[in-house]
Amino acid sequence: MKATQALAKFFPILHWLPLYKKRTFAGDLSASLIVAALLIPQSLAYALLAGLPAQAGIYASILPLIIYAFFASSMVQSVGPMAISAVMTASTLAPLALAGSAEYSALAASLALLSGLFLAALGFMQLGFVTQFLSHPVINGFTSGAAILIIVGQAPFLLGVQSNTPQLFPQLQHAMFGLSCLSLLWLAGSPLSKLLHHNKIPYASLIAKLSPLLLMLMVTGIVYTLDIKTRLIGAFPATLPTIIWPAISLNTLSQLWLPAITISLAGFLQSITIAQSLALKARRNIDSNQELIGLGAANIAAAASAGFPVSGGFSRTAVNAASGANTPMAGVMTATWIALAAHWLGDYLALLPQALLAATIILVAIRLIDFNFLARSWRYDWRDGAAFISTALAVLIFGPMQGIVAGAGVSILLFLYRSSQPHIAIVGRIAGTEHFRNIHRFTTQTDPRIVAVRIDESLYFGNSAKIQAELIHILAQTPATEHLLLILSAVNSIDYSAMETISLLQENLRARQIKIHLAEVKGPVMDHLRRSEKLSTLDGEVFLSTHSAMQALSGVKEDFSI
Amino acid sequence: MKATQALAKFFPILHWLPLYKKRTFAGDLSASLIVAALLIPQSLAYALLAGLPAQAGIYASILPLIIYAFFASSMVQSVGPMAISAVMTASTLAPLALAGSAEYSALAASLALLSGLFLAALGFMQLGFVTQFLSHPVINGFTSGAAILIIVGQAPFLLGVQSNTPQLFPQLQHAMFGLSCLSLLWLAGSPLSKLLHHNKIPYASLIAKLSPLLLMLMVTGIVYTLDIKTRLIGAFPATLPTIIWPAISLNTLSQLWLPAITISLAGFLQSITIAQSLALKARRNIDSNQELIGLGAANIAAAASAGFPVSGGFSRTAVNAASGANTPMAGVMTATWIALAAHWLGDYLALLPQALLAATIILVAIRLIDFNFLARSWRYDWRDGAAFISTALAVLIFGPMQGIVAGAGVSILLFLYRSSQPHIAIVGRIAGTEHFRNIHRFTTQTDPRIVAVRIDESLYFGNSAKIQAELIHILAQTPATEHLLLILSAVNSIDYSAMETISLLQENLRARQIKIHLAEVKGPVMDHLRRSEKLSTLDGEVFLSTHSAMQALSGVKEDFSI
């Protein structure tokens, strides 16, 4: 029994497959068709974006989806090639091999393998929590920066700029064609959807979702029929991927391990964010460690089928959920449609104009840029805005990998800096109450022999010197002090360095006959204090409340009832 | 007037020199003699420890002390060569040049110059706070690890082990001589001091402090008179240092900048710790940024006089203060005695046996090892103990530089981990009071429609996902919930990521008709919330106290007076 449960924990498919019903199937089927219609052009486009032959995108959209279904914790995640993973793959491999070469493809598969192994290892070690350390401003700054990189990188394909000296007239024709593709694709998006809904056309949502695919088929047909001169994606082997385990040399490993970690974490963060949000709406729970294992397995599958790193993503997963997906079976069906399409439509797909795919990518990338987020986060707190800006700038100047590392570093440094500058308030009693408030903000009663100080931060090595300096500064201005009362209602932990600092302060204040007392110490903090000898080095006492401390220290037994 | 004040801020000497009195002078004079008696053998020993000729120690003990006096914020700091800086210098330079060579000496001076520039830059930029991020367990673990390295490194000198195949009998003689030096020096320390004090000998403290120097003179005299075969420190130029600015090539810079930062930070931490502790006892204030500038200037002076990195240190500064030092003038006088001693006693100092200096170093190093600290910090919190152990082990395995970096990294990671795992308590009302406590620790009254949760940690990107997961888990077990009340009395800040997470949670809970309310929001937190649109995305209200929130939400208007 125990073994079955453990097995079902690692293979959530054992939970949902036995409960599979006709009604569940209908939703999965409809979602799989719509997602396949979206994924076929996207997968080709992202493969080209990653510097790979178009079929690598198809390969990365079959086996990974099937394998993911066995391990998935999310019921609606749509796994496959994604724009950001693709651009990160390109920036990793560009200095190592010639784009389009067999060596380049082998390195892309190795990258997927290492990403998969890393994600799965994190999941098995239950280390999903480390991914929390990329803040929302960092993720958004990274996405916006990477999207700009993608647009800049795709512009030459959209405009048909040739590396050879171009003639003006054909060049203008190419550019016009690309820009037309862009505007048509844009119109086929939300403007068409709004129009259809506004006019209450039946199946408006379905038509809107299929329209980009229909448009692509139409444009390709026109290009072929009218023999328009534009670059096509070209010959396309109509074979399914063969399973090959990429051989990774030590040299490759040393070049790829760091990019693999960055790519997989960036991909995982997109996946887990959308998965959790959708699970919450459906009152389900996501196990982030299981999700790591699932994405890890999907990447290993991508590596085995000559693909490149895959992940879940915002828009496609949202479409999957909105189109009725109930279980990962929808993904398995999507994979089936894609395999059939590659087999039957291979020759036709080879006729897709590159400019059309570039337009697809650029439209996705534009939606990823979120300067509105920058404005909102900056208004909330300049530190959050600064984390966004520094991440986006680092992505643009140094590249996506360096950007995400710099962003994480900046936001952790800002957090450490904030916690190293604690807010400290001298408090006094609000007359006639048991409430104590900041003497600079409220009219309060104080006793010249007692300095009562509320520290609004956990005490640790990063702020203990600063707090000591502030306390000394306060005591220098209050020469009549006999008691220093530290109110710890907002102190959630005290580490050994901080406790030593307080103990040293007491030792030095003894010469001035000042006693240090504590009040409102939280349970977990008190547990640590009791375990050590440090508490006994304080000359004062520990009080339950500020009120009882002030009563005892001032030696007054007033009637404080309101 | 303003300019004079600014000048006096950078040159504290302008404060204290005009107030200089006869009485101040007497204390400074006595302290300078005692510290010089301590510093002469120490400076020779530390120079050898650093892999430099003995006179480099003398050089590093003259000009740096004089220059430091102009900038010092501490009145009693004793600057000069220190054991840990010396061993870090040796570990930096050993792979770069042959110990004792002119190139090695030039690199040591360059290291001092870079350290000085770095410290001064930190001070001018008011960045003294960054040094807080080495916790007490890391500093102690580092010191203990480095002390063991020092002892292991000095053992061959103490025991007179030759690199050539040694003969047993002379080898035994050498070892016996070294061990005798060690035990005599140890006896001349605290055992002698206790004996003198116990028998109420006049000038007990003075005799005790001078006894190591007297012992060294005696041993040297005996070695010379009896012609005992042991290694001496050897020829010693009786010249004062000439001022030479070390030329630093780009290559040297790339090799030395990181060690310079580590050495100077380690030195500064020792200096500032003892300086602050002593200033506190004397009711004075230390400006840590000014102290950075002072130590920076001292290191630049050490570089200019062919020395090596200097810092303040625990024991010698404590001796300086205890012997009556009142101002940095004591340091200037110490420098004078050392210059005179080097000039007059140079030939005599050359006769000092190396084993005697090794014994001096080993005795200092033994006092630096503090496994007692490990036991105390571990008992307080295993994380503090773990930081000590990992730092000490990293020092022993990888070297002092790597150790201090690893230690700082480990303690920051542990801090981040702790703050990423917040304590969350469901609270209920203690019957008949306005107090709300953890329902699992106290007998409380609750309302099935209201879940009141106290979060004991500031909310930020590092814990927002975890908190969201916990809240969802809690709500899954309380199906009747209509109100989720977040009590923020221990929340000192909420960053944008966390606020977005709460806002998203509200969005998703709306389907279940659950409203999120806030209570006991601190002033600075409320300021941020008001500045953004996020607060208006919550369906609930903000209450001043948990009590008023519970009254309003439960729709009851009870009389809660005690």
PDB file of C-alpha atoms in Angstrom, chain A residues 250-338:
ATOM      1  CA  LEU A 250      33.651  16.793 -20.194  1.00  0.00           C
ATOM      2  CA  ASN A 251      34.421  19.807 -22.373  1.00  0.00           C
ATOM      3  CA  THR A 252      30.757  20.194 -23.381  1.00  0.00           C
ATOM      4  CA  LEU A 253      29.744  19.778 -19.766  1.00  0.00           C
ATOM      5  CA  SER A 254      32.003  22.612 -18.626  1.00  0.00           C
ATOM      6  CA  GLN A 255      30.604  24.881 -21.345  1.00  0.00           C
ATOM      7  CA  LEU A 256      26.940  24.044 -20.856  1.00  0.00           C
ATOM      8  CA  TRP A 257      26.240  23.398 -17.178  1.00  0.00           C
ATOM      9  CA  LEU A 258      25.745  27.040 -16.197  1.00  0.00           C
ATOM     10  CA  PRO A 259      23.544  27.957 -19.195  1.00  0.00           C
ATOM     11  CA  ALA A 260      21.569  24.751 -18.591  1.00  0.00           C
ATOM     12  CA  ILE A 261      20.821  25.828 -15.016  1.00  0.00           C
ATOM     13  CA  THR A 262      19.790  29.332 -16.090  1.00  0.00           C
ATOM     14  CA  ILE A 263      17.626  28.185 -19.007  1.00  0.00           C
ATOM     15  CA  SER A 264      15.894  25.527 -16.958  1.00  0.00           C
ATOM     16  CA  LEU A 265      15.202  27.858 -14.033  1.00  0.00           C
ATOM     17  CA  ALA A 266      13.836  30.581 -16.329  1.00  0.00           C
ATOM     18  CA  GLY A 267      11.621  27.995 -18.018  1.00  0.00           C
ATOM     19  CA  PHE A 268      10.501  26.466 -14.743  1.00  0.00           C
ATOM     20  CA  LEU A 269       9.541  29.859 -13.326  1.00  0.00           C
ATOM     21  CA  GLN A 270       7.241  30.585 -16.269  1.00  0.00           C
ATOM     22  CA  SER A 271       5.757  27.100 -15.967  1.00  0.00           C
ATOM     23  CA  ILE A 272       5.155  27.095 -12.234  1.00  0.00           C
ATOM     24  CA  THR A 273       3.709  30.623 -12.191  1.00  0.00           C
ATOM     25  CA  ILE A 274       0.981  29.883 -14.734  1.00  0.00           C
ATOM     26  CA  ALA A 275       0.385  26.370 -13.379  1.00  0.00           C
ATOM     27  CA  GLN A 276      -0.144  27.607  -9.816  1.00  0.00           C
ATOM     28  CA  SER A 277      -2.409  30.413 -10.899  1.00  0.00           C
ATOM     29  CA  LEU A 278      -4.637  28.074 -12.916  1.00  0.00           C
ATOM     30  CA  ALA A 279      -4.627  25.354 -10.241  1.00  0.00           C
ATOM     31  CA  LEU A 280      -5.759  27.904  -7.679  1.00  0.00           C
ATOM     32  CA  LYS A 281      -8.736  28.857  -9.851  1.00  0.00           C
ATOM     33  CA  ALA A 282      -9.625  25.166 -10.188  1.00  0.00           C
ATOM     34  CA  ARG A 283      -9.108  24.634  -6.400  1.00  0.00           C
ATOM     35  CA  ARG A 284      -6.299  22.195  -7.071  1.00  0.00           C
ATOM     36  CA  ASN A 285      -2.846  22.006  -5.570  1.00  0.00           C
ATOM     37  CA  ILE A 286       0.457  22.080  -7.439  1.00  0.00           C
ATOM     38  CA  ASP A 287       3.433  20.220  -5.992  1.00  0.00           C
ATOM     39  CA  SER A 288       6.328  22.355  -7.230  1.00  0.00           C
ATOM     40  CA  ASN A 289       8.870  19.580  -6.645  1.00  0.00           C
ATOM     41  CA  GLN A 290       6.788  17.145  -8.717  1.00  0.00           C
ATOM     42  CA  GLU A 291       6.460  19.818 -11.399  1.00  0.00           C
ATOM     43  CA  LEU A 292      10.281  20.076 -11.447  1.00  0.00           C
ATOM     44  CA  ILE A 293      10.486  16.335 -12.009  1.00  0.00           C
ATOM     45  CA  GLY A 294       7.872  16.529 -14.803  1.00  0.00           C
ATOM     46  CA  LEU A 295       9.643  19.342 -16.637  1.00  0.00           C
ATOM     47  CA  GLY A 296      12.950  17.592 -16.068  1.00  0.00           C
ATOM     48  CA  ALA A 297      11.595  14.414 -17.698  1.00  0.00           C
ATOM     49  CA  ALA A 298      10.181  16.469 -20.605  1.00  0.00           C
ATOM     50  CA  ASN A 299      13.595  18.023 -21.225  1.00  0.00           C
ATOM     51  CA  ILE A 300      15.334  14.663 -21.111  1.00  0.00           C
ATOM     52  CA  ALA A 301      12.772  13.459 -23.678  1.00  0.00           C
ATOM     53  CA  ALA A 302      13.518  16.543 -25.809  1.00  0.00           C
ATOM     54  CA  ALA A 303      17.210  15.679 -25.665  1.00  0.00           C
ATOM     55  CA  ALA A 304      16.569  12.067 -26.689  1.00  0.00           C
ATOM     56  CA  SER A 305      14.575  13.179 -29.750  1.00  0.00           C
ATOM     57  CA  ALA A 306      17.096  15.720 -31.104  1.00  0.00           C
ATOM     58  CA  GLY A 307      15.173  18.712 -29.788  1.00  0.00           C
ATOM     59  CA  PHE A 308      16.163  21.611 -27.523  1.00  0.00           C
ATOM     60  CA  PRO A 309      15.135  22.860 -24.058  1.00  0.00           C
ATOM     61  CA  VAL A 310      11.357  22.982 -23.489  1.00  0.00           C
ATOM     62  CA  SER A 311       9.172  24.470 -20.771  1.00  0.00           C
ATOM     63  CA  GLY A 312       5.611  25.422 -20.004  1.00  0.00           C
ATOM     64  CA  GLY A 313       4.494  28.927 -20.850  1.00  0.00           C
ATOM     65  CA  PHE A 314       1.912  31.579 -20.092  1.00  0.00           C
ATOM     66  CA  SER A 315      -0.083  32.011 -23.279  1.00  0.00           C
ATOM     67  CA  ARG A 316      -0.230  28.461 -24.616  1.00  0.00           C
ATOM     68  CA  THR A 317      -1.098  27.010 -21.197  1.00  0.00           C
ATOM     69  CA  ALA A 318      -3.846  29.613 -20.790  1.00  0.00           C
ATOM     70  CA  VAL A 319      -5.234  28.635 -24.224  1.00  0.00           C
ATOM     71  CA  ASN A 320      -5.048  24.956 -23.254  1.00  0.00           C
ATOM     72  CA  ALA A 321      -7.013  25.553 -20.050  1.00  0.00           C
ATOM     73  CA  ALA A 322      -9.545  27.864 -21.721  1.00  0.00           C
ATOM     74  CA  SER A 323     -10.123  25.349 -24.537  1.00  0.00           C
ATOM     75  CA  GLY A 324     -11.233  22.699 -22.085  1.00  0.00           C
ATOM     76  CA  ALA A 325      -8.135  20.683 -21.154  1.00  0.00           C
ATOM     77  CA  ASN A 326      -8.832  18.534 -18.093  1.00  0.00           C
ATOM     78  CA  THR A 327      -5.761  16.293 -17.831  1.00  0.00           C
ATOM     79  CA  PRO A 328      -2.285  15.920 -19.338  1.00  0.00           C
ATOM     80  CA  MET A 329      -3.967  13.563 -21.830  1.00  0.00           C
ATOM     81  CA  ALA A 330      -4.654  16.735 -23.834  1.00  0.00           C
ATOM     82  CA  GLY A 331      -0.870  17.075 -24.208  1.00  0.00           C
ATOM     83  CA  VAL A 332      -0.553  13.463 -25.403  1.00  0.00           C
ATOM     84  CA  MET A 333      -3.221  14.142 -28.038  1.00  0.00           C
ATOM     85  CA  THR A 334      -1.535  17.418 -29.069  1.00  0.00           C
ATOM     86  CA  ALA A 335       1.681  15.451 -29.592  1.00  0.00           C
ATOM     87  CA  THR A 336      -0.227  12.975 -31.765  1.00  0.00           C
ATOM     88  CA  TRP A 337      -1.652  15.713 -34.014  1.00  0.00           C
ATOM     89  CA  ILE A 338       1.787  17.263 -34.366  1.00  0.00           C
TER      90      ILE A 338
END
